[in-house]
Amino acid sequence: MKNFFYPLIENPYRDKDILEAIKILKSKKLTIGPKTDEFQKYFSKKLKSKYSLMVNSGSSANLLALQCLINPYRKKRLKKGDEVLIPSLCWSTSLWPIIQSGLKPKFVDIDLKTLNINLKDLKKKISKKTKAILIVHVLGNCVDMTELMHLIKKHKLILIEDTCESLGTKFKNKYLGTFGDFSSFSFYTSHQISSGEGGMICCKNNEDHEIIKSLRAHGWSRGLKNEKKIASANKHLDRRFIFYNSGFNLRSTDIAASIGLNQFRDLDKFIKYRSINRINILRSLKKNKKIEKNIKFIEANNHVKASWFGLPILLNKNINRNKFLKKMEKMGVETRPIISGNFLKQPSVKKYNLIQNLKFINSDIVNNHGFFIGLPTSPISDKKIKKLIGAFEKSL
Ligand SMILES: Cc1ncc(COP(=O)(O)O)c(C=O)c1O
């Protein structure tokens, strides 16, 4: 593995996180259990979200949201071919659960100021066929949620918030992931908090909560509110093994929950340091004339108190992105594309005939000129910032 002086993230696991995991290992109860319950309750309490369920990844959370929407136990459900709007700048598993659930994605371009879905393009693309919108909160930033919620209400749409990159961001003092009918979070290693693999799905009503609980674990009735009622109606079956719904196994473990919960308790501290580091790095980058001339930085949208995932950057069109990134990496700065760039350029999209004959100009710009670097969750020294600025300057 390459030794970066400025990695995407330093190893996020502190000794105190590992000690929590050891406690679980010593209890010898490793599967889903009381620690997961504790994490789910605390997550709901802090975010002021009605229901939270831990899963094994953010991808699984997205899958469960879409599968819940088409589930026969849901009174108001989506049907085959219903349209779901999604930004063209998205992650693979923001998109595929839509298709895996028999629904039809329709892509919307993004806004270069926020890197999030373009509300003007969104308005144009809402039609009678549109039943839901899946938005992606990119790297800790978001759209004007007041305007978005106005559209959602006006057109009676379902909102899914892919919050996998934005745990802890607030819009007008309300946490992202609490606006929509469903939201997903990821605790993969470089995210705002880490549990190895892991994620959370939040939803707003009991019906969805019960469906997701069942889908998460084989489709069985265990742990459902009406478990006893289901057993009485199925006396011919062993009440411990009643498969009430279709299902997956997307559960996480108490090992992951113990690490995730311990990190989540320090979320505000991580956000604070990422934010301070961002301010200090930006201040130094902007002081350098060559850098300032060739680079565009992304600011938090109005009313947004961002929980930054990283520092997104757009290079001027005259700079060759690949050459620039190669030099940066060689000098020890780890870089990443902004999500996946324009997802319509991916071979999987072509294979599944999802190409829509439309232009996604801004996603293309991000695709061809964008990248991001990490933001440490502890104070970064002036010496390191100086070295980072040097790497930028020499790579231009
Ligand atoms: C926007 C977005 N959605 C979903 C995911 C998937 O999360 P996970 O890796 O936990 O499956 C990611 C992963 O980085 C992401 O960036």
Short mmCIF file of C-alpha atoms and ligand atoms in Angstrom, two decimals:
data_model
loop_
_atom_site.label_atom_id
_atom_site.label_comp_id
_atom_site.label_asym_id
_atom_site.label_seq_id
_atom_site.Cartn_x
_atom_site.Cartn_y
_atom_site.Cartn_z
CA MET A 1 0.00 0.00 0.00
CA LYS A 2 1.27 3.47 -0.85
CA ASN A 3 2.43 5.62 2.01
CA PHE A 4 0.53 8.90 1.75
CA PHE A 5 1.59 11.84 3.93
CA TYR A 6 -1.95 13.18 3.30
CA PRO A 7 -4.25 10.11 3.06
CA LEU A 8 -7.99 10.20 2.45
CA ILE A 9 -8.36 9.38 6.12
CA GLU A 10 -5.97 8.36 8.87
CA ASN A 11 -6.91 5.01 10.37
CA PRO A 12 -10.22 5.98 12.03
CA TYR A 13 -10.25 3.27 14.72
CA ARG A 14 -9.06 4.46 18.10
CA ASP A 15 -7.99 2.15 20.89
CA LYS A 16 -11.19 2.97 22.76
CA ASP A 17 -13.28 1.80 19.74
CA ILE A 18 -11.38 -1.49 19.59
CA LEU A 19 -11.86 -1.97 23.35
CA GLU A 20 -15.64 -1.70 22.83
CA ALA A 21 -15.41 -4.40 20.15
CA ILE A 22 -13.32 -6.58 22.47
CA LYS A 23 -16.05 -6.35 25.12
CA ILE A 24 -18.49 -7.77 22.58
CA LEU A 25 -16.04 -10.48 21.51
CA LYS A 26 -15.58 -11.48 25.14
CA SER A 27 -19.34 -11.71 25.63
CA LYS A 28 -19.28 -14.27 22.78
CA LYS A 29 -22.56 -12.82 21.46
CA LEU A 30 -21.39 -11.48 18.16
CA THR A 31 -24.51 -11.30 16.00
CA ILE A 32 -27.18 -8.58 16.07
CA GLY A 33 -28.25 -7.92 19.67
CA PRO A 34 -28.46 -5.36 22.50
CA LYS A 35 -25.56 -3.19 21.23
CA THR A 36 -27.27 -2.77 17.87
CA ASP A 37 -30.49 -1.80 19.71
CA GLU A 38 -28.57 0.74 21.78
CA PHE A 39 -26.93 2.25 18.68
CA GLN A 40 -30.26 2.45 16.82
CA LYS A 41 -31.97 4.20 19.77
CA TYR A 42 -29.14 6.68 20.26
CA PHE A 43 -28.99 7.39 16.51
CA SER A 44 -32.73 8.17 16.47
CA LYS A 45 -32.46 10.31 19.58
CA LYS A 46 -29.57 12.44 18.34
CA LEU A 47 -30.87 12.93 14.81
CA LYS A 48 -34.49 13.25 15.96
CA SER A 49 -35.44 10.52 13.54
CA LYS A 50 -38.50 8.40 14.32
CA TYR A 51 -37.08 4.96 13.46
CA SER A 52 -33.51 3.76 12.79
CA LEU A 53 -32.37 0.25 11.88
CA MET A 54 -28.74 -0.76 11.59
CA VAL A 55 -27.70 -2.69 8.48
CA ASN A 56 -24.43 -4.03 7.10
CA SER A 57 -23.85 -1.11 4.70
CA GLY A 58 -25.22 2.11 3.25
CA SER A 59 -25.91 0.17 0.06
CA SER A 60 -28.15 -2.23 1.99
CA ALA A 61 -30.00 0.75 3.48
CA ASN A 62 -30.74 2.07 -0.03
CA LEU A 63 -31.85 -1.39 -1.16
CA LEU A 64 -34.22 -1.74 1.80
CA ALA A 65 -35.76 1.69 1.19
CA LEU A 66 -36.58 0.84 -2.43
CA GLN A 67 -37.71 -2.70 -1.61
CA CYS A 68 -39.99 -1.34 1.11
CA LEU A 69 -41.59 1.00 -1.42
CA ILE A 70 -42.72 -1.91 -3.62
CA ASN A 71 -43.57 -4.31 -0.78
CA PRO A 72 -47.08 -5.84 -0.83
CA TYR A 73 -47.50 -5.12 2.91
CA ARG A 74 -47.17 -1.38 2.18
CA LYS A 75 -50.61 0.14 1.72
CA LYS A 76 -49.42 2.84 -0.69
CA ARG A 77 -46.78 1.22 -2.83
CA LEU A 78 -45.00 1.85 -6.08
CA LYS A 79 -45.64 -0.36 -9.06
CA LYS A 80 -43.44 -1.73 -11.82
CA GLY A 81 -42.17 0.98 -14.14
CA ASP A 82 -42.93 3.92 -11.83
CA GLU A 83 -40.36 6.64 -12.25
CA VAL A 84 -37.77 7.64 -9.65
CA LEU A 85 -35.68 10.76 -10.24
CA ILE A 86 -32.01 10.54 -9.30
CA PRO A 87 -28.99 12.84 -9.81
CA SER A 88 -26.53 11.76 -12.51
CA LEU A 89 -23.77 12.30 -9.92
CA CYS A 90 -24.54 9.32 -7.70
CA TRP A 91 -23.08 6.15 -6.29
CA SER A 92 -23.66 2.75 -7.89
CA THR A 93 -25.86 1.52 -5.05
CA SER A 94 -27.87 4.73 -5.01
CA LEU A 95 -28.98 3.77 -8.52
CA TRP A 96 -29.15 -0.03 -8.74
CA PRO A 97 -31.75 -0.63 -6.00
CA ILE A 98 -34.18 1.40 -8.14
CA ILE A 99 -33.70 -1.00 -11.05
CA GLN A 100 -33.53 -4.08 -8.83
CA SER A 101 -36.95 -3.03 -7.49
CA GLY A 102 -38.51 -2.87 -10.96
CA LEU A 103 -38.67 0.93 -11.00
CA LYS A 104 -37.42 3.29 -13.67
CA PRO A 105 -34.64 5.79 -12.95
CA LYS A 106 -34.69 9.16 -14.65
CA PHE A 107 -31.51 11.16 -14.33
CA VAL A 108 -31.27 14.82 -13.33
CA ASP A 109 -28.18 16.99 -13.70
CA ILE A 110 -26.43 18.60 -10.74
CA ASP A 111 -25.64 22.13 -9.67
CA LEU A 112 -21.96 23.09 -9.82
CA LYS A 113 -22.27 25.40 -6.81
CA THR A 114 -23.30 22.60 -4.44
CA LEU A 115 -22.54 19.40 -6.47
CA ASN A 116 -26.05 18.33 -5.47
CA ILE A 117 -29.12 17.76 -7.64
CA ASN A 118 -30.08 20.75 -9.80
CA LEU A 119 -33.51 21.88 -8.61
CA LYS A 120 -34.30 23.65 -11.91
CA ASP A 121 -33.62 20.48 -13.90
CA LEU A 122 -35.51 18.47 -11.29
CA LYS A 123 -38.61 20.65 -11.68
CA LYS A 124 -38.48 20.19 -15.46
CA LYS A 125 -38.23 16.42 -15.17
CA ILE A 126 -41.10 15.82 -12.74
CA SER A 127 -43.98 14.28 -14.70
CA LYS A 128 -47.15 12.32 -13.99
CA LYS A 129 -45.03 9.17 -14.01
CA THR A 130 -42.72 10.45 -11.25
CA LYS A 131 -43.46 8.82 -7.93
CA ALA A 132 -40.27 9.30 -5.94
CA ILE A 133 -37.01 11.23 -5.79
CA LEU A 134 -33.78 9.78 -4.51
CA ILE A 135 -31.36 12.58 -3.71
CA VAL A 136 -27.71 12.20 -2.82
CA HIS A 137 -26.27 14.67 -0.30
CA VAL A 138 -22.80 15.05 -1.77
CA LEU A 139 -19.74 15.06 0.55
CA GLY A 140 -21.58 16.86 3.37
CA ASN A 141 -23.39 19.50 1.29
CA CYS A 142 -27.06 19.67 0.26
CA VAL A 143 -29.64 21.51 -1.83
CA ASP A 144 -32.07 24.08 -0.48
CA MET A 145 -34.16 21.55 1.45
CA THR A 146 -37.03 24.04 1.92
CA GLU A 147 -37.42 24.33 -1.84
CA LEU A 148 -37.05 20.59 -2.33
CA MET A 149 -39.65 19.77 0.34
CA HIS A 150 -42.02 22.25 -1.29
CA LEU A 151 -41.71 20.28 -4.56
CA ILE A 152 -42.13 16.95 -2.74
CA LYS A 153 -45.36 18.14 -1.10
CA LYS A 154 -46.71 19.85 -4.20
CA HIS A 155 -46.31 16.72 -6.35
CA LYS A 156 -47.04 14.22 -3.52
CA LEU A 157 -43.73 12.43 -4.05
CA ILE A 158 -41.78 10.06 -1.87
CA LEU A 159 -38.32 11.27 -0.85
CA ILE A 160 -35.35 9.01 -0.22
CA GLU A 161 -32.25 10.78 1.11
CA ASP A 162 -28.99 9.02 0.39
CA THR A 163 -27.10 10.53 3.32
CA CYS A 164 -24.20 8.08 3.10
CA GLU A 165 -21.72 10.95 2.67
CA SER A 166 -23.34 13.51 4.96
CA LEU A 167 -24.03 12.21 8.46
CA GLY A 168 -24.23 15.19 10.81
CA THR A 169 -24.97 17.97 8.31
CA LYS A 170 -27.80 20.28 9.31
CA PHE A 171 -30.04 22.38 7.09
CA LYS A 172 -31.73 25.15 9.10
CA ASN A 173 -30.79 23.24 12.24
CA LYS A 174 -32.43 19.99 11.10
CA TYR A 175 -30.27 16.95 10.39
CA LEU A 176 -30.08 15.63 6.83
CA GLY A 177 -31.71 12.24 6.71
CA THR A 178 -34.76 13.46 8.65
CA PHE A 179 -36.54 15.27 5.80
CA GLY A 180 -37.48 12.30 3.61
CA ASP A 181 -39.63 9.20 4.02
CA PHE A 182 -36.43 7.14 4.08
CA SER A 183 -32.75 7.89 4.51
CA SER A 184 -29.56 5.87 4.33
CA PHE A 185 -26.20 6.28 6.10
CA SER A 186 -22.87 4.55 5.59
CA PHE A 187 -20.24 3.79 8.21
CA TYR A 188 -17.64 2.51 5.77
CA THR A 189 -14.07 3.38 6.71
CA SER A 190 -13.63 6.88 5.25
CA HIS A 191 -17.09 8.21 6.19
CA GLN A 192 -18.00 10.63 9.01
CA ILE A 193 -18.00 7.67 11.40
CA SER A 194 -16.71 4.17 10.76
CA SER A 195 -17.70 0.72 11.94
CA GLY A 196 -15.69 -1.26 9.38
CA GLU A 197 -18.70 -2.06 7.25
CA GLY A 198 -22.06 -0.77 8.41
CA GLY A 199 -24.97 1.54 7.80
CA MET A 200 -28.29 2.79 9.07
CA ILE A 201 -31.72 3.21 7.51
CA CYS A 202 -34.20 5.70 8.96
CA CYS A 203 -37.89 5.91 8.22
CA LYS A 204 -40.87 7.84 9.49
CA ASN A 205 -43.74 5.46 10.08
CA ASN A 206 -44.44 2.19 11.84
CA GLU A 207 -45.61 0.40 8.68
CA ASP A 208 -42.27 1.00 6.92
CA HIS A 209 -40.30 0.21 10.06
CA GLU A 210 -41.97 -3.19 10.42
CA ILE A 211 -41.53 -4.04 6.71
CA ILE A 212 -37.83 -3.09 6.76
CA LYS A 213 -37.23 -5.04 9.98
CA SER A 214 -38.64 -8.14 8.32
CA LEU A 215 -36.85 -7.62 4.98
CA ARG A 216 -33.57 -7.08 6.83
CA ALA A 217 -33.73 -10.57 8.36
CA HIS A 218 -35.00 -13.26 5.98
CA GLY A 219 -38.56 -11.92 5.87
CA TRP A 220 -39.43 -13.66 9.11
CA SER A 221 -41.89 -12.46 11.72
CA ARG A 222 -39.43 -12.51 14.61
CA GLY A 223 -39.36 -9.21 16.51
CA LEU A 224 -42.32 -7.71 14.64
CA LYS A 225 -45.00 -5.93 16.68
CA ASN A 226 -47.68 -8.36 15.51
CA GLU A 227 -45.50 -11.47 15.83
CA LYS A 228 -48.05 -13.16 18.11
CA LYS A 229 -50.94 -12.37 15.81
CA ILE A 230 -49.03 -13.79 12.84
CA ALA A 231 -48.29 -16.96 14.85
CA SER A 232 -51.97 -17.40 15.79
CA ALA A 233 -52.98 -17.09 12.15
CA ASN A 234 -50.37 -19.72 11.19
CA LYS A 235 -50.85 -22.43 13.82
CA HIS A 236 -49.69 -25.10 11.35
CA LEU A 237 -46.17 -23.57 11.50
CA ASP A 238 -43.36 -23.48 14.05
CA ARG A 239 -43.92 -20.00 15.50
CA ARG A 240 -40.17 -19.37 15.61
CA PHE A 241 -39.81 -19.78 11.85
CA ILE A 242 -42.61 -18.00 10.12
CA PHE A 243 -41.57 -16.33 6.87
CA TYR A 244 -44.06 -13.51 6.67
CA ASN A 245 -42.48 -11.46 3.92
CA SER A 246 -39.86 -11.77 1.19
CA GLY A 247 -36.42 -11.03 2.51
CA PHE A 248 -32.69 -10.64 2.56
CA ASN A 249 -30.12 -10.95 5.27
CA LEU A 250 -28.70 -7.43 5.59
CA ARG A 251 -28.18 -7.43 9.34
CA SER A 252 -25.01 -6.09 10.89
CA THR A 253 -23.30 -7.44 14.01
CA ASP A 254 -22.94 -6.20 17.58
CA ILE A 255 -19.20 -5.98 16.92
CA ALA A 256 -19.77 -3.33 14.22
CA ALA A 257 -22.47 -1.66 16.35
CA SER A 258 -20.09 -1.30 19.31
CA ILE A 259 -17.48 0.48 17.16
CA GLY A 260 -20.10 2.53 15.29
CA LEU A 261 -21.83 3.67 18.48
CA ASN A 262 -18.55 4.64 20.14
CA GLN A 263 -17.58 6.70 17.09
CA PHE A 264 -21.06 8.20 16.84
CA ARG A 265 -20.70 9.54 20.41
CA ASP A 266 -17.78 11.64 19.09
CA LEU A 267 -19.45 12.72 15.84
CA ASP A 268 -19.61 16.40 16.87
CA LYS A 269 -15.90 16.41 17.66
CA PHE A 270 -15.06 14.85 14.27
CA ILE A 271 -17.25 17.42 12.49
CA LYS A 272 -15.57 20.27 14.39
CA TYR A 273 -12.04 19.19 13.49
CA ARG A 274 -12.90 18.49 9.87
CA SER A 275 -14.43 21.94 9.65
CA ILE A 276 -11.45 23.71 11.29
CA ASN A 277 -8.99 21.80 9.07
CA ARG A 278 -11.02 22.72 6.01
CA ILE A 279 -10.95 26.43 6.89
CA ASN A 280 -7.18 26.36 7.50
CA ILE A 281 -6.39 24.42 4.30
CA LEU A 282 -8.65 26.64 2.18
CA ARG A 283 -7.15 29.80 3.64
CA SER A 284 -3.65 28.64 2.67
CA LEU A 285 -4.70 27.35 -0.76
CA LYS A 286 -6.41 30.64 -1.60
CA LYS A 287 -3.36 32.67 -0.58
CA ASN A 288 -1.35 31.00 -3.36
CA LYS A 289 -1.92 32.93 -6.62
CA LYS A 290 -1.21 29.99 -8.95
CA ILE A 291 -3.61 27.71 -7.07
CA GLU A 292 -6.30 30.37 -6.68
CA LYS A 293 -6.21 31.00 -10.46
CA ASN A 294 -6.59 27.34 -11.44
CA ILE A 295 -8.89 25.85 -8.86
CA LYS A 296 -12.53 26.28 -7.80
CA PHE A 297 -13.65 25.35 -4.30
CA ILE A 298 -17.11 24.26 -3.23
CA GLU A 299 -18.76 26.17 -0.38
CA ALA A 300 -21.57 25.02 1.89
CA ASN A 301 -24.98 26.01 0.56
CA ASN A 302 -27.01 28.72 2.35
CA HIS A 303 -28.45 27.57 5.72
CA VAL A 304 -26.17 24.51 5.69
CA LYS A 305 -23.98 23.62 8.66
CA ALA A 306 -21.91 21.04 6.84
CA SER A 307 -20.40 17.88 8.20
CA TRP A 308 -17.71 17.65 5.53
CA PHE A 309 -16.71 14.27 4.18
CA GLY A 310 -13.78 15.73 2.27
CA LEU A 311 -12.65 18.80 0.37
CA PRO A 312 -14.15 18.80 -3.15
CA ILE A 313 -12.27 20.72 -5.82
CA LEU A 314 -12.89 21.58 -9.49
CA LEU A 315 -9.86 22.19 -11.69
CA ASN A 316 -9.95 24.78 -14.44
CA LYS A 317 -10.60 23.29 -17.87
CA ASN A 318 -7.06 24.02 -19.09
CA ILE A 319 -5.59 21.65 -16.46
CA ASN A 320 -5.26 17.98 -17.37
CA ARG A 321 -7.00 16.26 -14.43
CA ASN A 322 -5.37 12.88 -14.83
CA LYS A 323 -1.87 14.30 -15.04
CA PHE A 324 -2.56 16.57 -12.06
CA LEU A 325 -3.89 13.72 -9.90
CA LYS A 326 -1.03 11.44 -10.85
CA LYS A 327 1.45 14.06 -9.64
CA MET A 328 -0.51 14.65 -6.43
CA GLU A 329 -0.58 10.94 -5.62
CA LYS A 330 3.12 10.64 -6.40
CA MET A 331 3.80 13.42 -3.94
CA GLY A 332 1.82 11.59 -1.23
CA VAL A 333 -1.65 13.17 -1.46
CA GLU A 334 -4.43 10.61 -1.80
CA THR A 335 -7.30 11.70 -4.07
CA ARG A 336 -10.72 10.39 -5.08
CA PRO A 337 -13.25 11.21 -7.81
CA ILE A 338 -16.34 13.09 -6.59
CA ILE A 339 -18.64 10.11 -6.03
CA SER A 340 -18.41 8.45 -9.44
CA GLY A 341 -18.48 11.47 -11.74
CA ASN A 342 -21.30 11.29 -14.28
CA PHE A 343 -22.70 7.82 -13.56
CA LEU A 344 -24.16 7.60 -17.07
CA LYS A 345 -20.63 7.14 -18.36
CA GLN A 346 -20.24 3.84 -16.49
CA PRO A 347 -20.24 0.60 -18.53
CA SER A 348 -22.92 -0.97 -16.27
CA VAL A 349 -25.37 1.77 -17.30
CA LYS A 350 -24.73 1.03 -20.97
CA LYS A 351 -25.09 -2.71 -20.42
CA TYR A 352 -28.52 -2.22 -18.85
CA ASN A 353 -29.63 0.23 -21.56
CA LEU A 354 -30.18 3.05 -19.14
CA ILE A 355 -28.58 5.74 -21.27
CA GLN A 356 -31.02 8.58 -21.70
CA ASN A 357 -30.51 10.81 -24.67
CA LEU A 358 -30.02 13.87 -22.58
CA LYS A 359 -27.07 16.04 -21.65
CA PHE A 360 -25.69 16.21 -18.12
CA ILE A 361 -23.33 19.11 -18.62
CA ASN A 362 -22.50 19.79 -14.97
CA SER A 363 -22.00 16.13 -14.05
CA ASP A 364 -19.65 15.93 -17.03
CA ILE A 365 -17.66 18.87 -15.65
CA VAL A 366 -17.36 17.12 -12.28
CA ASN A 367 -16.47 13.91 -14.10
CA ASN A 368 -13.71 15.56 -16.14
CA HIS A 369 -12.38 18.20 -13.74
CA GLY A 370 -13.41 17.24 -10.20
CA PHE A 371 -11.78 15.35 -7.35
CA PHE A 372 -11.59 15.50 -3.57
CA ILE A 373 -9.05 15.09 -0.82
CA GLY A 374 -9.75 13.97 2.73
CA LEU A 375 -10.18 16.05 5.87
CA PRO A 376 -8.60 14.72 9.06
CA THR A 377 -10.73 14.31 12.18
CA SER A 378 -8.00 15.64 14.46
CA PRO A 379 -5.98 18.88 14.30
CA ILE A 380 -3.64 19.13 11.33
CA SER A 381 -0.26 20.87 11.73
CA ASP A 382 0.81 24.01 9.83
CA LYS A 383 3.79 22.01 8.55
CA LYS A 384 1.51 19.45 6.93
CA ILE A 385 -0.68 22.15 5.40
CA LYS A 386 2.43 23.76 3.92
CA LYS A 387 3.50 20.43 2.40
CA LEU A 388 -0.02 19.94 1.01
CA ILE A 389 -0.03 23.40 -0.61
CA GLY A 390 3.39 22.60 -2.09
CA ALA A 391 2.00 19.41 -3.65
CA PHE A 392 -0.89 21.36 -5.20
CA GLU A 393 1.43 24.03 -6.60
CA LYS A 394 3.89 21.55 -8.09
CA SER A 395 1.09 19.46 -9.65
CA LEU A 396 -0.44 22.39 -11.58
C1 LIG B 1 -23.56 8.44 -1.95
C2 LIG B 1 -23.27 7.06 -1.50
N1 LIG B 1 -24.28 6.18 -1.38
C3 LIG B 1 -24.09 4.92 -0.98
C4 LIG B 1 -22.84 4.46 -0.64
C5 LIG B 1 -22.65 3.04 -0.21
O1 LIG B 1 -22.25 2.91 1.12
P1 LIG B 1 -21.56 1.54 1.61
O2 LIG B 1 -20.15 1.56 1.14
O3 LIG B 1 -21.67 1.57 3.10
O4 LIG B 1 -22.33 0.43 1.01
C6 LIG B 1 -21.73 5.32 -0.77
C7 LIG B 1 -20.38 4.84 -0.45
O5 LIG B 1 -19.42 5.53 -0.34
C8 LIG B 1 -21.96 6.65 -1.21
O6 LIG B 1 -20.95 7.51 -1.35
#
